[in-house]
mmCIF file of C-alpha atoms and ligand atoms in Angstrom:
data_model
loop_
_atom_site.group_PDB
_atom_site.id
_atom_site.type_symbol
_atom_site.label_atom_id
_atom_site.label_comp_id
_atom_site.label_asym_id
_atom_site.label_seq_id
_atom_site.Cartn_x
_atom_site.Cartn_y
_atom_site.Cartn_z
ATOM 1 C CA UNK A 121 111.606 200.158 223.833
ATOM 2 C CA UNK A 122 108.238 199.000 225.200
ATOM 3 C CA UNK A 123 107.141 195.934 227.162
ATOM 4 C CA UNK A 124 105.015 193.673 224.967
ATOM 5 C CA UNK A 125 104.262 190.900 227.436
ATOM 6 C CA UNK A 126 105.067 189.540 230.886
ATOM 7 C CA UNK A 127 105.188 185.764 231.493
ATOM 8 C CA UNK A 128 105.553 183.859 234.748
ATOM 9 C CA UNK A 129 107.040 180.376 235.103
ATOM 10 C CA UNK A 130 106.463 178.325 238.246
ATOM 11 C CA UNK A 131 109.070 175.549 238.390
ATOM 12 C CA UNK A 132 109.302 172.635 240.802
ATOM 13 C CA UNK A 133 111.773 169.780 241.287
ATOM 14 C CA UNK A 134 111.558 167.019 243.900
ATOM 15 C CA UNK A 135 114.770 166.516 245.856
ATOM 16 C CA UNK A 136 116.686 163.249 245.932
ATOM 17 C CA UNK A 137 117.828 164.031 249.481
ATOM 18 C CA UNK A 138 115.364 166.080 251.552
ATOM 19 C CA UNK A 139 117.024 168.348 254.105
ATOM 20 C CA UNK A 140 115.979 170.611 256.935
ATOM 21 C CA UNK A 141 116.979 173.619 258.992
ATOM 22 C CA UNK A 142 115.629 175.148 262.191
ATOM 23 C CA UNK A 143 112.279 176.144 260.672
ATOM 24 C CA UNK A 144 111.131 173.420 258.266
ATOM 25 C CA UNK A 145 112.146 170.634 255.878
ATOM 26 C CA UNK A 146 112.627 170.797 252.129
ATOM 27 C CA UNK A 147 111.510 167.900 249.954
ATOM 28 C CA UNK A 148 111.395 169.956 246.750
ATOM 29 C CA UNK A 149 112.817 173.133 245.260
ATOM 30 C CA UNK A 150 110.696 175.720 243.546
ATOM 31 C CA UNK A 151 111.416 178.819 241.492
ATOM 32 C CA UNK A 152 109.232 181.592 240.129
ATOM 33 C CA UNK A 153 110.800 183.169 237.093
ATOM 34 C CA UNK A 154 109.493 186.182 235.226
ATOM 35 C CA UNK A 155 110.174 186.972 231.577
ATOM 36 C CA UNK A 156 109.600 190.529 230.387
ATOM 37 C CA UNK A 157 109.530 190.675 226.573
ATOM 38 C CA UNK A 158 109.811 193.847 224.534
ATOM 39 C CA UNK A 159 108.271 194.834 221.206
ATOM 40 C CA UNK A 160 111.722 194.762 219.603
ATOM 41 C CA UNK A 161 112.358 191.146 220.582
ATOM 42 C CA UNK A 162 114.466 191.301 223.744
ATOM 43 C CA UNK A 163 113.660 189.188 226.813
ATOM 44 C CA UNK A 164 114.720 190.034 230.361
ATOM 45 C CA UNK A 165 114.546 187.545 233.232
ATOM 46 C CA UNK A 166 113.851 187.969 236.921
ATOM 47 C CA UNK A 167 113.098 185.775 239.920
ATOM 48 C CA UNK A 168 110.958 186.113 243.049
ATOM 49 C CA UNK A 169 111.943 184.577 246.391
ATOM 50 C CA UNK A 170 109.263 182.833 248.435
ATOM 51 C CA UNK A 171 106.115 180.806 247.637
ATOM 52 C CA UNK A 172 106.191 180.516 243.839
ATOM 53 C CA UNK A 173 102.450 180.061 243.261
ATOM 54 C CA UNK A 174 101.735 183.211 245.257
ATOM 55 C CA UNK A 175 104.345 185.463 243.650
ATOM 56 C CA UNK A 176 103.367 184.154 240.180
ATOM 57 C CA UNK A 177 99.756 185.143 240.826
ATOM 58 C CA UNK A 178 100.776 188.625 241.978
ATOM 59 C CA UNK A 179 102.816 189.198 238.820
ATOM 60 C CA UNK A 180 100.261 187.642 236.489
ATOM 61 C CA UNK A 181 97.119 189.214 237.922
ATOM 62 C CA UNK A 182 98.250 192.480 239.450
ATOM 63 C CA UNK A 183 101.717 193.888 238.702
ATOM 64 C CA UNK A 184 102.432 192.466 235.241
ATOM 65 C CA UNK A 185 99.600 194.386 233.526
ATOM 66 C CA UNK A 186 101.000 197.610 235.035
ATOM 67 C CA UNK A 187 104.331 196.987 233.296
ATOM 68 C CA UNK A 188 102.943 196.316 229.814
ATOM 69 C CA UNK A 189 103.493 199.204 227.416
ATOM 70 C CA UNK A 190 106.124 200.838 229.663
ATOM 71 C CA UNK A 191 109.777 201.461 228.791
ATOM 72 C CA UNK A 192 111.611 198.804 230.890
ATOM 73 C CA UNK A 193 114.738 200.971 230.980
ATOM 74 C CA UNK A 194 112.928 203.663 233.004
ATOM 75 C CA UNK A 195 113.354 201.481 236.063
ATOM 76 C CA UNK A 196 113.224 204.091 238.793
ATOM 77 C CA UNK A 197 109.830 205.439 237.757
ATOM 78 C CA UNK A 198 108.563 201.945 237.000
ATOM 79 C CA UNK A 199 109.594 200.716 240.460
ATOM 80 C CA UNK A 200 107.966 203.650 242.208
ATOM 81 C CA UNK A 201 104.725 203.163 240.322
ATOM 82 C CA UNK A 202 104.573 199.453 241.252
ATOM 83 C CA UNK A 203 105.345 200.202 244.898
ATOM 84 C CA UNK A 204 102.847 203.067 245.039
ATOM 85 C CA UNK A 205 100.157 200.867 243.499
ATOM 86 C CA UNK A 206 100.711 198.058 246.038
ATOM 87 C CA UNK A 207 101.733 199.842 249.253
ATOM 88 C CA UNK A 208 98.210 199.756 250.665
ATOM 89 C CA UNK A 209 98.309 195.938 250.656
ATOM 90 C CA UNK A 210 101.887 194.748 250.861
ATOM 91 C CA UNK A 211 104.797 196.832 252.122
ATOM 92 C CA UNK A 212 106.824 193.651 252.754
ATOM 93 C CA UNK A 213 106.868 189.969 251.832
ATOM 94 C CA UNK A 214 105.569 188.384 248.643
ATOM 95 C CA UNK A 215 104.414 191.663 247.092
ATOM 96 C CA UNK A 216 107.974 192.980 247.250
ATOM 97 C CA UNK A 217 109.323 189.670 245.936
ATOM 98 C CA UNK A 218 107.051 190.045 242.896
ATOM 99 C CA UNK A 219 108.254 193.629 242.366
ATOM 100 C CA UNK A 220 111.827 192.331 242.724
ATOM 101 C CA UNK A 221 111.358 189.799 239.914
ATOM 102 C CA UNK A 222 110.068 192.484 237.540
ATOM 103 C CA UNK A 223 112.825 194.891 238.592
ATOM 104 C CA UNK A 224 115.581 192.325 237.915
ATOM 105 C CA UNK A 225 114.085 191.536 234.492
ATOM 106 C CA UNK A 226 114.069 195.247 233.626
ATOM 107 C CA UNK A 227 117.729 195.610 234.664
ATOM 108 C CA UNK A 228 118.562 192.578 232.516
ATOM 109 C CA UNK A 229 116.849 194.308 229.573
ATOM 110 C CA UNK A 230 118.518 197.640 230.245
ATOM 111 C CA UNK A 231 121.979 196.057 230.306
ATOM 112 C CA UNK A 232 121.246 194.008 227.171
ATOM 113 C CA UNK A 233 120.105 197.195 225.442
ATOM 114 C CA UNK A 234 123.331 198.902 226.527
ATOM 115 C CA UNK A 235 125.351 195.901 225.291
ATOM 116 C CA UNK A 236 127.118 195.507 228.628
ATOM 117 C CA UNK A 237 127.183 193.034 231.523
ATOM 118 C CA UNK A 238 124.805 194.221 234.221
ATOM 119 C CA UNK A 239 127.501 194.676 236.861
ATOM 120 C CA UNK A 240 129.276 197.171 234.600
ATOM 121 C CA UNK A 241 126.045 199.090 234.027
ATOM 122 C CA UNK A 242 125.606 199.214 237.820
ATOM 123 C CA UNK A 243 128.951 200.940 238.109
ATOM 124 C CA UNK A 244 131.459 198.191 238.847
ATOM 125 C CA UNK A 245 134.967 198.276 237.502
ATOM 126 C CA UNK A 246 136.056 195.331 235.378
ATOM 127 C CA UNK A 247 136.259 192.357 237.728
ATOM 128 C CA UNK A 248 137.119 188.779 237.094
ATOM 129 C CA UNK A 249 135.779 186.937 240.088
ATOM 130 C CA UNK A 250 134.384 187.239 243.595
ATOM 131 C CA UNK A 251 135.043 184.835 246.446
ATOM 132 C CA UNK A 252 131.993 183.034 247.744
ATOM 133 C CA UNK A 253 131.119 181.047 250.812
ATOM 134 C CA UNK A 254 129.635 177.579 250.799
ATOM 135 C CA UNK A 255 126.090 177.518 252.177
ATOM 136 C CA UNK A 256 125.380 173.968 253.257
ATOM 137 C CA UNK A 257 125.731 171.761 256.333
ATOM 138 C CA UNK A 258 121.991 171.332 256.773
ATOM 139 C CA UNK A 259 120.168 168.869 259.023
ATOM 140 C CA UNK A 260 118.145 165.772 258.171
ATOM 141 C CA UNK A 261 118.790 162.315 256.758
ATOM 142 C CA UNK A 262 119.402 158.989 258.492
ATOM 143 C CA UNK A 263 123.153 159.312 258.771
ATOM 144 C CA UNK A 264 124.858 160.926 261.791
ATOM 145 C CA UNK A 265 125.339 164.595 260.920
ATOM 146 C CA UNK A 266 129.023 164.467 261.811
ATOM 147 C CA UNK A 267 129.556 161.709 259.234
ATOM 148 C CA UNK A 268 127.714 163.534 256.475
ATOM 149 C CA UNK A 269 129.239 166.900 257.321
ATOM 150 C CA UNK A 270 132.767 165.496 257.309
ATOM 151 C CA UNK A 271 132.157 164.265 253.764
ATOM 152 C CA UNK A 272 130.616 167.616 252.784
ATOM 153 C CA UNK A 273 133.570 169.491 254.319
ATOM 154 C CA UNK A 274 135.988 167.446 252.223
ATOM 155 C CA UNK A 275 134.002 168.196 249.058
ATOM 156 C CA UNK A 276 133.920 171.866 249.982
ATOM 157 C CA UNK A 277 137.674 172.133 250.582
ATOM 158 C CA UNK A 278 138.521 170.012 247.534
ATOM 159 C CA UNK A 279 136.506 172.371 245.323
ATOM 160 C CA UNK A 280 138.486 175.339 246.580
ATOM 161 C CA UNK A 281 136.144 177.026 249.053
ATOM 162 C CA UNK A 282 137.763 178.760 252.003
ATOM 163 C CA UNK A 283 134.583 180.064 253.660
ATOM 164 C CA UNK A 284 131.549 178.075 254.827
ATOM 165 C CA UNK A 285 128.244 178.574 256.588
ATOM 166 C CA UNK A 286 126.532 175.910 258.688
ATOM 167 C CA UNK A 287 123.081 175.673 260.194
ATOM 168 C CA UNK A 288 122.479 175.871 263.931
ATOM 169 C CA UNK A 289 119.183 175.855 265.824
ATOM 170 C CA UNK A 290 118.938 172.305 267.142
ATOM 171 C CA UNK A 291 119.448 173.343 270.751
ATOM 172 C CA UNK A 292 122.461 175.180 272.088
ATOM 173 C CA UNK A 293 124.346 172.128 273.379
ATOM 174 C CA UNK A 294 123.983 170.165 270.130
ATOM 175 C CA UNK A 295 124.850 173.240 268.054
ATOM 176 C CA UNK A 296 128.059 173.735 270.033
ATOM 177 C CA UNK A 297 129.050 170.100 269.411
ATOM 178 C CA UNK A 298 128.480 170.494 265.681
ATOM 179 C CA UNK A 299 130.415 173.781 265.488
ATOM 180 C CA UNK A 300 133.358 172.041 267.157
ATOM 181 C CA UNK A 301 133.046 169.121 264.743
ATOM 182 C CA UNK A 302 132.871 171.269 261.609
ATOM 183 C CA UNK A 303 135.773 173.432 262.759
ATOM 184 C CA UNK A 304 137.852 170.277 263.120
ATOM 185 C CA UNK A 305 136.796 169.125 259.614
ATOM 186 C CA UNK A 306 137.644 172.397 257.831
ATOM 187 C CA UNK A 307 140.656 173.521 259.885
ATOM 188 C CA UNK A 308 141.414 176.876 261.499
ATOM 189 C CA UNK A 309 141.988 178.941 258.351
ATOM 190 C CA UNK A 310 138.542 178.562 256.787
ATOM 191 C CA UNK A 311 135.983 181.269 257.581
ATOM 192 C CA UNK A 312 133.122 179.592 259.443
ATOM 193 C CA UNK A 313 129.738 181.295 259.928
ATOM 194 C CA UNK A 314 126.674 179.945 261.724
ATOM 195 C CA UNK A 315 123.005 180.542 260.835
ATOM 196 C CA UNK A 316 120.142 179.964 263.293
ATOM 197 C CA UNK A 317 117.321 181.168 261.020
ATOM 198 C CA UNK A 318 115.912 183.065 264.037
ATOM 199 C CA UNK A 319 115.453 179.917 266.136
ATOM 200 C CA UNK A 320 116.530 181.438 269.452
ATOM 201 C CA UNK A 321 115.638 183.849 272.218
ATOM 202 C CA UNK A 322 118.327 186.400 273.067
ATOM 203 C CA UNK A 323 119.293 184.357 276.147
ATOM 204 C CA UNK A 324 119.739 181.182 274.103
ATOM 205 C CA UNK A 325 121.602 182.997 271.330
ATOM 206 C CA UNK A 326 123.989 184.579 273.841
ATOM 207 C CA UNK A 327 124.570 181.154 275.412
ATOM 208 C CA UNK A 328 125.413 179.648 272.017
ATOM 209 C CA UNK A 329 127.608 182.600 271.012
ATOM 210 C CA UNK A 330 129.660 182.255 274.196
ATOM 211 C CA UNK A 331 130.048 178.501 273.775
ATOM 212 C CA UNK A 332 131.408 178.853 270.223
ATOM 213 C CA UNK A 333 133.383 182.121 270.392
ATOM 214 C CA UNK A 334 136.623 180.148 270.738
ATOM 215 C CA UNK A 335 136.068 178.552 267.327
ATOM 216 C CA UNK A 336 136.600 181.819 265.426
ATOM 217 C CA UNK A 337 133.084 182.411 264.095
ATOM 218 C CA UNK A 338 133.009 184.792 261.129
ATOM 219 C CA UNK A 339 129.386 185.832 261.724
ATOM 220 C CA UNK A 340 126.278 184.636 263.587
ATOM 221 C CA UNK A 341 123.360 184.928 261.161
ATOM 222 C CA UNK A 342 119.751 185.465 262.230
ATOM 223 C CA UNK A 343 120.337 184.517 265.865
ATOM 224 C CA UNK A 344 116.947 185.887 266.979
ATOM 225 C CA UNK A 345 113.647 187.222 265.632
ATOM 226 C CA UNK A 346 113.830 189.180 262.353
ATOM 227 C CA UNK A 347 111.095 191.415 263.756
ATOM 228 C CA UNK A 348 113.151 192.596 266.726
ATOM 229 C CA UNK A 349 116.308 194.725 266.269
ATOM 230 C CA UNK A 350 116.381 195.185 270.051
ATOM 231 C CA UNK A 351 116.870 191.425 270.479
ATOM 232 C CA UNK A 352 119.873 191.612 268.123
ATOM 233 C CA UNK A 353 121.278 194.465 270.212
ATOM 234 C CA UNK A 354 120.950 192.337 273.344
ATOM 235 C CA UNK A 355 122.955 189.554 271.694
ATOM 236 C CA UNK A 356 125.460 191.972 270.215
ATOM 237 C CA UNK A 357 126.184 193.500 273.615
ATOM 238 C CA UNK A 358 127.153 190.104 275.043
ATOM 239 C CA UNK A 359 129.333 188.588 272.314
ATOM 240 C CA UNK A 360 132.227 189.609 270.112
ATOM 241 C CA UNK A 361 130.926 187.527 267.164
ATOM 242 C CA UNK A 362 129.623 189.862 264.404
ATOM 243 C CA UNK A 363 125.885 189.517 263.682
ATOM 244 C CA UNK A 364 124.332 189.142 260.243
ATOM 245 C CA UNK A 365 120.702 189.417 259.172
ATOM 246 C CA UNK A 366 118.255 190.893 256.715
ATOM 247 C CA UNK A 367 116.991 188.090 254.474
ATOM 248 C CA UNK A 368 113.529 188.586 256.039
ATOM 249 C CA UNK A 369 113.611 192.375 255.652
ATOM 250 C CA UNK A 370 112.340 194.450 252.735
ATOM 251 C CA UNK A 371 112.949 197.876 251.170
ATOM 252 C CA UNK A 372 114.955 200.853 252.412
ATOM 253 C CA UNK A 373 112.121 201.606 254.815
ATOM 254 C CA UNK A 374 112.479 198.226 256.498
ATOM 255 C CA UNK A 375 116.285 198.284 256.677
ATOM 256 C CA UNK A 376 116.500 201.857 257.952
ATOM 257 C CA UNK A 377 115.814 200.924 261.564
ATOM 258 C CA UNK A 378 118.409 198.136 261.497
ATOM 259 C CA UNK A 379 121.076 200.533 260.280
ATOM 260 C CA UNK A 380 120.178 203.400 262.618
ATOM 261 C CA UNK A 381 120.270 201.065 265.617
ATOM 262 C CA UNK A 382 123.472 199.290 264.426
ATOM 263 C CA UNK A 383 121.726 196.012 265.259
ATOM 264 C CA UNK A 384 123.656 194.062 262.585
ATOM 265 C CA UNK A 385 127.240 194.027 261.333
ATOM 266 C CA UNK A 386 126.425 192.435 257.948
ATOM 267 C CA UNK A 387 123.176 193.272 256.127
ATOM 268 C CA UNK A 388 121.818 190.495 253.909
ATOM 269 C CA UNK A 389 119.024 191.765 251.663
ATOM 270 C CA UNK A 390 117.794 189.184 249.156
ATOM 271 C CA UNK A 391 117.724 190.843 245.734
ATOM 272 C CA UNK A 392 114.808 188.570 244.720
ATOM 273 C CA UNK A 393 112.783 189.747 247.739
ATOM 274 C CA UNK A 394 113.878 193.123 249.124
ATOM 275 C CA UNK A 395 112.651 195.082 246.103
ATOM 276 C CA UNK A 396 115.162 194.025 243.462
ATOM 277 C CA UNK A 397 118.367 195.678 242.328
ATOM 278 C CA UNK A 398 116.849 199.169 242.387
ATOM 279 C CA UNK A 399 115.913 198.898 246.055
ATOM 280 C CA UNK A 400 119.025 196.894 246.934
ATOM 281 C CA UNK A 401 121.164 199.855 245.855
ATOM 282 C CA UNK A 402 119.176 202.180 248.123
ATOM 283 C CA UNK A 403 119.498 199.734 251.030
ATOM 284 C CA UNK A 404 123.249 199.620 250.391
ATOM 285 C CA UNK A 405 123.423 203.426 250.333
ATOM 286 C CA UNK A 406 121.712 203.555 253.727
ATOM 287 C CA UNK A 407 124.065 200.872 255.040
ATOM 288 C CA UNK A 408 127.050 202.955 253.963
ATOM 289 C CA UNK A 409 125.894 205.773 256.277
ATOM 290 C CA UNK A 410 126.313 203.387 259.181
ATOM 291 C CA UNK A 411 129.476 201.721 257.853
ATOM 292 C CA UNK A 412 127.665 198.384 257.596
ATOM 293 C CA UNK A 413 128.685 195.888 254.951
ATOM 294 C CA UNK A 414 126.019 194.513 252.587
ATOM 295 C CA UNK A 415 126.352 190.963 251.307
ATOM 296 C CA UNK A 416 123.219 189.628 249.630
ATOM 297 C CA UNK A 417 121.321 186.552 250.720
ATOM 298 C CA UNK A 418 121.010 184.313 247.639
ATOM 299 C CA UNK A 419 119.090 181.064 247.570
ATOM 300 C CA UNK A 420 117.453 180.830 244.188
ATOM 301 C CA UNK A 421 117.943 179.641 240.632
ATOM 302 C CA UNK A 422 120.649 180.765 238.229
ATOM 303 C CA UNK A 423 118.613 183.938 237.640
ATOM 304 C CA UNK A 424 118.510 184.982 241.293
ATOM 305 C CA UNK A 425 122.118 184.005 241.829
ATOM 306 C CA UNK A 426 123.211 186.089 238.844
ATOM 307 C CA UNK A 427 121.180 189.089 240.033
ATOM 308 C CA UNK A 428 122.816 188.906 243.479
ATOM 309 C CA UNK A 429 126.279 188.578 241.959
ATOM 310 C CA UNK A 430 125.925 191.538 239.564
ATOM 311 C CA UNK A 431 124.522 193.661 242.385
ATOM 312 C CA UNK A 432 127.280 192.679 244.781
ATOM 313 C CA UNK A 433 130.051 193.188 242.245
ATOM 314 C CA UNK A 434 129.053 196.852 242.046
ATOM 315 C CA UNK A 435 129.019 197.437 245.817
ATOM 316 C CA UNK A 436 132.149 198.909 247.359
ATOM 317 C CA UNK A 437 132.961 197.472 250.724
ATOM 318 C CA UNK A 438 132.007 199.705 253.650
ATOM 319 C CA UNK A 439 133.839 201.430 255.208
ATOM 320 C CA UNK A 440 136.630 202.147 252.727
ATOM 321 C CA UNK A 441 140.096 200.851 253.520
ATOM 322 C CA UNK A 442 143.203 200.062 251.509
ATOM 323 C CA UNK A 443 143.272 196.615 253.086
ATOM 324 C CA UNK A 444 139.643 195.480 253.056
ATOM 325 C CA UNK A 445 138.348 192.181 254.274
ATOM 326 C CA UNK A 446 137.656 189.937 251.269
ATOM 327 C CA UNK A 447 134.206 190.430 249.763
ATOM 328 C CA UNK A 448 132.225 187.225 250.271
ATOM 329 C CA UNK A 449 128.963 186.308 248.583
ATOM 330 C CA UNK A 450 126.627 183.440 249.360
ATOM 331 C CA UNK A 451 126.849 180.298 247.247
ATOM 332 C CA UNK A 452 124.072 177.809 247.992
ATOM 333 C CA UNK A 453 125.407 174.272 247.561
ATOM 334 C CA UNK A 454 122.224 172.381 248.460
ATOM 335 C CA UNK A 455 120.491 170.332 245.781
ATOM 336 C CA UNK A 456 118.831 172.604 243.179
ATOM 337 C CA UNK A 457 118.652 171.754 239.461
ATOM 338 C CA UNK A 458 117.581 175.318 238.639
ATOM 339 C CA UNK A 459 121.097 176.628 239.121
ATOM 340 C CA UNK A 460 122.297 174.881 235.959
ATOM 341 C CA UNK A 461 119.606 172.939 234.045
ATOM 342 C CA UNK A 462 117.627 175.932 232.796
ATOM 343 C CA UNK A 463 120.394 178.173 231.487
ATOM 344 C CA UNK A 464 122.733 177.959 228.526
ATOM 345 C CA UNK A 465 125.689 179.439 230.349
ATOM 346 C CA UNK A 466 125.586 179.178 234.149
ATOM 347 C CA UNK A 467 127.907 181.591 235.874
ATOM 348 C CA UNK A 468 131.203 179.811 236.214
ATOM 349 C CA UNK A 469 132.065 178.657 239.702
ATOM 350 C CA UNK A 470 135.603 177.449 240.245
ATOM 351 C CA UNK A 471 138.035 177.341 243.162
ATOM 352 C CA UNK A 472 135.380 178.859 245.412
ATOM 353 C CA UNK A 473 134.875 181.926 243.235
ATOM 354 C CA UNK A 474 132.132 183.170 240.935
ATOM 355 C CA UNK A 475 133.571 184.345 237.618
ATOM 356 C CA UNK A 476 131.592 187.308 236.334
ATOM 357 C CA UNK A 477 130.056 186.771 232.891
ATOM 358 C CA UNK A 478 131.046 188.983 229.982
ATOM 359 C CA UNK A 479 127.796 188.656 227.989
ATOM 360 C CA UNK A 480 125.337 191.574 228.102
ATOM 361 C CA UNK A 481 122.635 191.646 230.791
ATOM 362 C CA UNK A 482 122.597 188.921 233.441
ATOM 363 C CA UNK A 483 124.794 186.946 231.045
ATOM 364 C CA UNK A 484 123.315 183.497 231.643
ATOM 365 C CA UNK A 485 120.950 182.918 228.692
ATOM 366 C CA UNK A 486 117.848 181.339 230.210
ATOM 367 C CA UNK A 487 116.438 178.389 228.198
ATOM 368 C CA UNK A 488 112.635 178.223 228.634
ATOM 369 C CA UNK A 489 112.630 175.167 226.329
ATOM 370 C CA UNK A 490 114.268 173.274 229.205
ATOM 371 C CA UNK A 491 111.536 174.168 231.695
ATOM 372 C CA UNK A 492 109.287 171.294 230.566
ATOM 373 C CA UNK A 493 110.006 168.645 233.217
ATOM 374 C CA UNK A 494 109.803 171.229 235.986
ATOM 375 C CA UNK A 495 106.937 173.432 234.840
ATOM 376 C CA UNK A 496 104.011 173.544 237.296
ATOM 377 C CA UNK A 497 102.285 176.489 235.732
ATOM 378 C CA UNK A 498 102.985 178.906 232.949
ATOM 379 C CA UNK A 499 101.032 182.092 233.244
ATOM 380 C CA UNK A 500 100.875 185.042 230.907
HETATM 381 CA CA1 CA B 727 120.172 182.485 256.283
#
């Protein structure tokens, strides 16, 4: 099996309801998908997280040509050659996101070639479904947030979710009000996590953590700078809320320091950014040395969501116990047509659970014919 061509697809969709979080506002969603086609007619799909025009250019102009003619099933050597070729310019960020997209596409091909769903190829036992948490409760809009969030909480509970994540980062006092409000909307039994997207100093994050500890917070995500494990340790020393982070970190080399210092309780590599499934497995192996649980950040199209799900399905919870905490994976519920409109068979989501597909590969059957209304640029 040899790679015949590599195509990139930059997709864009304006949002009906723009929304914001502590760092910026979204008025559109974008996706950068990669298709790796083989000489014998198979096509594997991958996705890169981050600025789509940039990652598309990296794949089209730099990394894609290095993949042509290679056996896509020889993923370990392929990954190392891409990383070695780019390490002088981009050890983190968009370069790794571009490698991730190619890596995911190669895993899709390898599983298709093996005739098995990817999560089985990655070593998972037969599973039916995995519980997920609702990522939503963003800022923005004219309506009072409490009014909108109460409606969103009802939708969330009615659709069967029993774990949610809300945004914080609007100032400690306002955040604490909103945590209290959302807890009252969802009740005491629902797992409730908060995500500051690194909006705070350690002092502010500790203040917020102490104000909301009584509301039973499942984890506090990205409380402080993603560049500063020491700041996480300062927060961790002053609160009993577990800390989560890692969506802004890349490769085993980047995560190593976080695990050695025990700065986080939940590691959240993004499979479309951290280096793909190949590197995600190495990050998870390092996390297991420290007994830290890995639960991937996932905020992309159906392709990225599927990659995260297959990866996660094959990860045993750390540390081992006969009575483990339920595995929880992120489920973005903000507006994004690319989760359903561009695939033949989106991964089934029901009663707050992802149901693992049984088709070979990623199991979602991407439909490039449906890209038309969204296509900004098609490169090859
Ligand atoms: Ca986050």
